[in-house]
PDB file of C-alpha atoms in Angstrom:
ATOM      1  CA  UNK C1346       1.812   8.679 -11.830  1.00 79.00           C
ATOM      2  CA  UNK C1347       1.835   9.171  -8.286  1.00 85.00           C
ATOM      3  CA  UNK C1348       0.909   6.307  -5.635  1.00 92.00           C
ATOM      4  CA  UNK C1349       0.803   7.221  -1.829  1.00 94.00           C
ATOM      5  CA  UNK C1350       0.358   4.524   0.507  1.00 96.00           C
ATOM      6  CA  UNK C1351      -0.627   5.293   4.147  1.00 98.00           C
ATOM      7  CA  UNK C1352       0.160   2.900   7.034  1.00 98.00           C
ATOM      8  CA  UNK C1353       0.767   3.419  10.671  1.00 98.00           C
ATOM      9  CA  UNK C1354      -2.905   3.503  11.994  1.00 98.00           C
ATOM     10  CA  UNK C1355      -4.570   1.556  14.653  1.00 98.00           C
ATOM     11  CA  UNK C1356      -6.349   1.889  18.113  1.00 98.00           C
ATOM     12  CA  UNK C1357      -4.835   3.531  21.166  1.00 98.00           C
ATOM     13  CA  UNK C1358      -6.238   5.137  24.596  1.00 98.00           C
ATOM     14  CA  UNK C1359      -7.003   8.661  24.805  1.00 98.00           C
ATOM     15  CA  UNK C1360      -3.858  10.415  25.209  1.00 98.00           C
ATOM     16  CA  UNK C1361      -1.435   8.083  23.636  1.00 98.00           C
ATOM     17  CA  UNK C1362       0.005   8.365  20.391  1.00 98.00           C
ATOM     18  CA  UNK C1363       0.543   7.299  16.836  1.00 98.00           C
ATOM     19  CA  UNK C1364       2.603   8.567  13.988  1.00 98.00           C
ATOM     20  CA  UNK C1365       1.128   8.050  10.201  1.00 98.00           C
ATOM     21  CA  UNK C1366       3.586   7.570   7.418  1.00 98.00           C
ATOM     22  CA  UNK C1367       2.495   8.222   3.899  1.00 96.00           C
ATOM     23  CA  UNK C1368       4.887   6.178   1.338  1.00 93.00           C
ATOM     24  CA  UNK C1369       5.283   8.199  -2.377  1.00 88.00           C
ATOM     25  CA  UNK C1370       6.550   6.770  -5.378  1.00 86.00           C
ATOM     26  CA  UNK C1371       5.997   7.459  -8.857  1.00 80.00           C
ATOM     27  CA  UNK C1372       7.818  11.331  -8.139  1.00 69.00           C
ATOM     28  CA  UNK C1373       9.501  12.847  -5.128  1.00 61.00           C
ATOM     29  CA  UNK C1374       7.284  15.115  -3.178  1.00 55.00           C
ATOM     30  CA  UNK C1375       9.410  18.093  -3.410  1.00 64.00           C
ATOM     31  CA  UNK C1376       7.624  19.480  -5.719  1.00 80.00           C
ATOM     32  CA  UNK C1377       4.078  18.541  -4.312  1.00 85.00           C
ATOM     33  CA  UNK C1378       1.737  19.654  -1.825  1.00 91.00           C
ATOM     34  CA  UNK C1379       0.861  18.001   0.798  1.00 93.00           C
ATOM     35  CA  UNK C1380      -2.065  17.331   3.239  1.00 96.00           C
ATOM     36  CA  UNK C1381      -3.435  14.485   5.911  1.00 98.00           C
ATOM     37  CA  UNK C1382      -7.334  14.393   5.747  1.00 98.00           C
ATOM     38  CA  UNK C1383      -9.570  12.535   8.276  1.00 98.00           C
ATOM     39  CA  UNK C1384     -12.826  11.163   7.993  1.00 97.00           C
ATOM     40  CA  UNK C1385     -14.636  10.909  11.077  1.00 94.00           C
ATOM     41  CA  UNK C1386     -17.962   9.011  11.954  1.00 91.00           C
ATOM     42  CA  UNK C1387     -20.598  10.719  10.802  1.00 92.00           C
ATOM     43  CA  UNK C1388     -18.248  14.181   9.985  1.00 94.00           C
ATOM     44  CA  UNK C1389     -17.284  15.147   6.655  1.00 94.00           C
ATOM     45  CA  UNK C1390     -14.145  15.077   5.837  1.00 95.00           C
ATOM     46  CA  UNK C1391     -11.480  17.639   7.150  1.00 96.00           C
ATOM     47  CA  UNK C1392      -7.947  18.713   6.386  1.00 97.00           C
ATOM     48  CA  UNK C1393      -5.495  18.189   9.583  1.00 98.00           C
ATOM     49  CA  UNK C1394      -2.528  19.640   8.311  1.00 98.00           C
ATOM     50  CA  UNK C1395      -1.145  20.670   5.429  1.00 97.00           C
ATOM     51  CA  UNK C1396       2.986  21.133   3.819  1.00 94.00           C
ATOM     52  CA  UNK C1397       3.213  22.984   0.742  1.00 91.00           C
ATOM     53  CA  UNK C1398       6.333  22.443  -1.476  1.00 87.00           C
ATOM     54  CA  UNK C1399       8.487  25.573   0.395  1.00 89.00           C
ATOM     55  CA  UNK C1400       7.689  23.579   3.532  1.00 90.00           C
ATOM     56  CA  UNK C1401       4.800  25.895   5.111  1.00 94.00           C
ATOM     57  CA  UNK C1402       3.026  24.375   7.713  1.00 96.00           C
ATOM     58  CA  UNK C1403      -0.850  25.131   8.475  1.00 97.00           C
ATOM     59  CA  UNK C1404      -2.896  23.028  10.832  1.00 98.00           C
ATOM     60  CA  UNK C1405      -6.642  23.084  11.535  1.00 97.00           C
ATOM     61  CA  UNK C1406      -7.236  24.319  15.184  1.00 97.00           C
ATOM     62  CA  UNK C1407      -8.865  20.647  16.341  1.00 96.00           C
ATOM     63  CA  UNK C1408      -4.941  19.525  16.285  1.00 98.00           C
ATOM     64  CA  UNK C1409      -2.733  22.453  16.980  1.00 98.00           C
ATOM     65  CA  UNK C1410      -0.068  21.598  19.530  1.00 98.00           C
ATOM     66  CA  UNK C1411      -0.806  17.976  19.221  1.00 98.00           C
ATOM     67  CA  UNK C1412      -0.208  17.029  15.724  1.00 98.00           C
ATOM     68  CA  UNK C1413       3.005  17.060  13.481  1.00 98.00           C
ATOM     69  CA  UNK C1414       3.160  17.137   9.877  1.00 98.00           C
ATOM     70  CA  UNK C1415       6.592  16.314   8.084  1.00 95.00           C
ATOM     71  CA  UNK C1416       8.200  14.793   5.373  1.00 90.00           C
ATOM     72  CA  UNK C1417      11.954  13.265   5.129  1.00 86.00           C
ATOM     73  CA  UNK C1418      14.492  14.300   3.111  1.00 79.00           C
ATOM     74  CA  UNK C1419      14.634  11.834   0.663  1.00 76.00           C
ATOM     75  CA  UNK C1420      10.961  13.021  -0.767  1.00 68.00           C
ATOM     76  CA  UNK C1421       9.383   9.485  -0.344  1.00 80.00           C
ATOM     77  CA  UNK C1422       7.795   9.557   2.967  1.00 90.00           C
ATOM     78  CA  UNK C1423       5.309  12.115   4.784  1.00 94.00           C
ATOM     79  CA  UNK C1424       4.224  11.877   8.409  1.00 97.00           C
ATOM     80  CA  UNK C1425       1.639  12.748  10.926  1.00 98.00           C
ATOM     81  CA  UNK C1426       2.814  12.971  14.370  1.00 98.00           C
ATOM     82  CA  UNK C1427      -0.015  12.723  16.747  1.00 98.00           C
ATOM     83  CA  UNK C1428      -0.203  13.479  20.614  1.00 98.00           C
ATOM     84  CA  UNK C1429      -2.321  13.377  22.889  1.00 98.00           C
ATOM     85  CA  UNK C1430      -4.884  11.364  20.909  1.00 98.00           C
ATOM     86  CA  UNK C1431      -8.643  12.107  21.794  1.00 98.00           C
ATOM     87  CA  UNK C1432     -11.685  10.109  20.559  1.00 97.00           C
ATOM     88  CA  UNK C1433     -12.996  12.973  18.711  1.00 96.00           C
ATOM     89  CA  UNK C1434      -9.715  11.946  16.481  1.00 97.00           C
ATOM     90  CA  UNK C1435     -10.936   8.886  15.630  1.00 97.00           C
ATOM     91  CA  UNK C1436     -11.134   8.119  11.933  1.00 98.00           C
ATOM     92  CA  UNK C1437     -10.101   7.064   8.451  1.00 98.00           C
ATOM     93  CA  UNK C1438      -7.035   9.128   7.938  1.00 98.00           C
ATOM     94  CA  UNK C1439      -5.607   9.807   4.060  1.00 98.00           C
ATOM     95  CA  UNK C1440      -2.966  11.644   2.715  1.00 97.00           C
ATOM     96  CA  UNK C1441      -2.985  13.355  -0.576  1.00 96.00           C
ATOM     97  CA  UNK C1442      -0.632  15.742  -3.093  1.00 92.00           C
ATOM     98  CA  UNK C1443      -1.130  17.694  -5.636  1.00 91.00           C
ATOM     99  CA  UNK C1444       1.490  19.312  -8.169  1.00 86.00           C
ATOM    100  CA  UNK C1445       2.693  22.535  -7.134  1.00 85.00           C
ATOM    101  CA  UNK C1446       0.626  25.499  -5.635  1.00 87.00           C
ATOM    102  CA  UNK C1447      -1.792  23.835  -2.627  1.00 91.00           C
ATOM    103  CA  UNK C1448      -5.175  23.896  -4.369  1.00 91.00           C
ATOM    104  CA  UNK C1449      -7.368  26.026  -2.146  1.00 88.00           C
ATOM    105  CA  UNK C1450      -9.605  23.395  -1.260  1.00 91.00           C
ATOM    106  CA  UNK C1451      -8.753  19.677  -0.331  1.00 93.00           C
ATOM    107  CA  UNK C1452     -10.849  18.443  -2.395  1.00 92.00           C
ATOM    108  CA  UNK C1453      -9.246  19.681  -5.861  1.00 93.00           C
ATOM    109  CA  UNK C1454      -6.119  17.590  -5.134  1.00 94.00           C
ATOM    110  CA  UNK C1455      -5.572  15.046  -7.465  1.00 92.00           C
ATOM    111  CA  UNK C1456      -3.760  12.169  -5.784  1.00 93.00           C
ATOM    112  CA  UNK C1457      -4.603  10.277  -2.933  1.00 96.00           C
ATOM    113  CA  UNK C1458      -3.848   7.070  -0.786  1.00 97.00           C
ATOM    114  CA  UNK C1459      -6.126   4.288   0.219  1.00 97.00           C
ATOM    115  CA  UNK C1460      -6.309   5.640   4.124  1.00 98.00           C
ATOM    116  CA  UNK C1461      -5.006   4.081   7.045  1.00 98.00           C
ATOM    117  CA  UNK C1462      -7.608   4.061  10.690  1.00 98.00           C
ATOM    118  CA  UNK C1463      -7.235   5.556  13.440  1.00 98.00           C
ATOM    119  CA  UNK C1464      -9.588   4.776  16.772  1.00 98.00           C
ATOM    120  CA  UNK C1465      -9.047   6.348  20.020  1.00 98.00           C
ATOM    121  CA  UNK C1466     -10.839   4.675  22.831  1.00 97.00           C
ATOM    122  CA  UNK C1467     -11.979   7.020  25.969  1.00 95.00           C
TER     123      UNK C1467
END
């Protein structure tokens, strides 16, 4: 069984920074993919970024050039590198995997963590 714990979040000014981590046990990520999701005030949820298991990278266009996805090479920790924080960035920020292939939508993955929040002040 997989467990992901996020942790990392908390409030900053517009413009600073904060990197996410994403703890997995249970079964190294190398064979996973896998995403950061936010959930902003009054938004539904969206996918930031996204590594599937041969390391491709895809971001959604809000974050381009200011966020970072990675993961380390032991397989037990993913991260979210993010510049250049805005307000509109503000929310409750999860990670999740799934086995294998991406699933096309976010929503069909199968794990996820409890969320970890992020508030940017203007």
């Amino acid at each position: 069984q997989v467990q992901l714990v996020e942790s990392g979040g908390g409030s900053v000014q517009a413009g600073g920074s904060l990197r996410l981590s994403c703890a997995v046990s249970g079964h190294t990520y190398r064979n996973y993919c896998m995403i950061w999701v936010r959930q902003s005030p009054g938004k539904e949820r969206e996918e930031v970024a996204r590594i599937d298991v041969d390391g491709r990278i895809t971001y959604a266009d809000s974050v381009k050039g200011r966020f970072t996805i990675s993961k380390d090479n032991t397989g037990n920790t993913l991260y979210l590198q993010m510049n250049s924080l805005k307000p509109a960035d503000t929310g409750m920020y999860y990670c999740a995997a799934d086995l294998g292939t991406c699933p096309g939508q976010f929503v069909w993955f199968g794990y996820w963590g409890q969320g970890t929040q992020v508030t940017v002040s203007s």
